[in-house]
Tab-separated table of C-alpha atoms in Angstrom:
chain	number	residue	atom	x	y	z
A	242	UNK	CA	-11.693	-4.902	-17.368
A	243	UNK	CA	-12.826	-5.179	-13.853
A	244	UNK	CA	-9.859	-6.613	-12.756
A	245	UNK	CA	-8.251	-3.604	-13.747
A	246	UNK	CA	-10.958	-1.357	-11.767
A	247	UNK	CA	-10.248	-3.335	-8.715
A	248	UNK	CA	-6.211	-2.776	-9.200
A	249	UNK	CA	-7.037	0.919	-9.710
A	250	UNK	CA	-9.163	0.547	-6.109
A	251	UNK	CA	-6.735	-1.266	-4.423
A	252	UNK	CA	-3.856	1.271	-5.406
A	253	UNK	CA	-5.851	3.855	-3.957
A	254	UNK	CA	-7.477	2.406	-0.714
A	255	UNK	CA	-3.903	0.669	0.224
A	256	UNK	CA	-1.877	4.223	1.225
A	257	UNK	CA	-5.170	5.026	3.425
A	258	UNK	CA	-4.880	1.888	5.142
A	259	UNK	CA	-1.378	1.909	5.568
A	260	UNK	CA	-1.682	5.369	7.045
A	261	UNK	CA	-4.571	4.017	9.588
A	262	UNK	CA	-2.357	0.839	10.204
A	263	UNK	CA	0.163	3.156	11.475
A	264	UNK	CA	2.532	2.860	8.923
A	265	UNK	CA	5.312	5.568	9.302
A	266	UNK	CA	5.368	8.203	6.834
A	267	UNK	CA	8.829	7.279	4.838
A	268	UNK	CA	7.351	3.804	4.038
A	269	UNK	CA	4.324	5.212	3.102
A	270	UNK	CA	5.834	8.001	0.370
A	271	UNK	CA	7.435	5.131	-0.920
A	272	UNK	CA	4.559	3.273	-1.283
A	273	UNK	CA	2.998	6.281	-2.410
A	274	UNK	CA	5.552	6.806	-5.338
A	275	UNK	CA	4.838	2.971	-6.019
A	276	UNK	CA	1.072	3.305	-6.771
A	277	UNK	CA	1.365	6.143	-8.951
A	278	UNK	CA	3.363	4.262	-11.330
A	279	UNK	CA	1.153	1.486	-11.626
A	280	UNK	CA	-2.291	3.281	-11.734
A	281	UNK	CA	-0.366	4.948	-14.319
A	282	UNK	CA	0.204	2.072	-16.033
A	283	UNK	CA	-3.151	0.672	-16.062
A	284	UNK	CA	-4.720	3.677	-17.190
A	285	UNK	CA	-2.552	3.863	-20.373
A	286	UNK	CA	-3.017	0.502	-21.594
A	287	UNK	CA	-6.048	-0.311	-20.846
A	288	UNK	CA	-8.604	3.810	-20.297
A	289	UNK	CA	-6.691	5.433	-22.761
A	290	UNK	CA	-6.516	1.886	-25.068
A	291	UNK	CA	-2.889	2.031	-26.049
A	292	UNK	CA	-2.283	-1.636	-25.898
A	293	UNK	CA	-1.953	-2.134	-29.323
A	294	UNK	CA	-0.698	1.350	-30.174
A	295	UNK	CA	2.572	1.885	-31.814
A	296	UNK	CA	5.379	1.448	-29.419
A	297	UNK	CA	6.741	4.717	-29.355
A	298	UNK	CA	3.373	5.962	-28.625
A	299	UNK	CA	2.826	3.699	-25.800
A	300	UNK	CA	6.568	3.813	-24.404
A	301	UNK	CA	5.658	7.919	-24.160
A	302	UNK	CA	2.293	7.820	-22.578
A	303	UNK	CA	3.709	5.357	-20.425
A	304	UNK	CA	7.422	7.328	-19.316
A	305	UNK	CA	5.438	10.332	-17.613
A	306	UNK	CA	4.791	8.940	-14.535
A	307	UNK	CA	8.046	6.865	-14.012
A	308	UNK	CA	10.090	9.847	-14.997
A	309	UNK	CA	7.699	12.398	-12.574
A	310	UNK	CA	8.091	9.714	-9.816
A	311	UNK	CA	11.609	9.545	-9.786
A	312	UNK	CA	12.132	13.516	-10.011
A	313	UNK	CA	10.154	13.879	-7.364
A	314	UNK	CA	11.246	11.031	-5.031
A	315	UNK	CA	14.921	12.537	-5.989
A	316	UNK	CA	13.823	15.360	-4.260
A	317	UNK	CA	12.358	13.269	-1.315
A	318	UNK	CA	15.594	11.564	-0.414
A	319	UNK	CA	17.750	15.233	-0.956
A	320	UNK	CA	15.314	16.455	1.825
């Protein structure tokens, strides 16, 4: 479990040090987009204990983020 809790801080400190690195700003939505789906991921399976929950349930817990992420990076690359 705390190598999940330093996956979770590393997905959240890495766009901040991108962004002080001087990454530009289209690499860093990407990147952006990218740790949202696997903090996502983490959470389900292992906060919200769905591991061994019945696939379905998992599969659904699990689409959200994927399905928000590529809505809204849909609308990223229209504008």
């Amino acid at each position: 479990m705390l190598t999940v809790y330093f996956a979770l801080m590393i997905c959240t400190a890495l766009p901040v040090i991108a962004l002080k690195a001087g990454i530009g700003p289209e690499f860093l939505a990407w990147l952006v987009f990218g740790m949202v789906i696997v903090k996502a991921l983490l959470l389900v399976d292992h906060f919200m204990e769905m591991k061994h929950a019945p696939r379905a349930w998992r599969l659904a817990a699990q689409l959200w983020a994927p399905v928000v992420i590529v809505t809204v990076a849909g609308f990223h690359i229209i504008t």
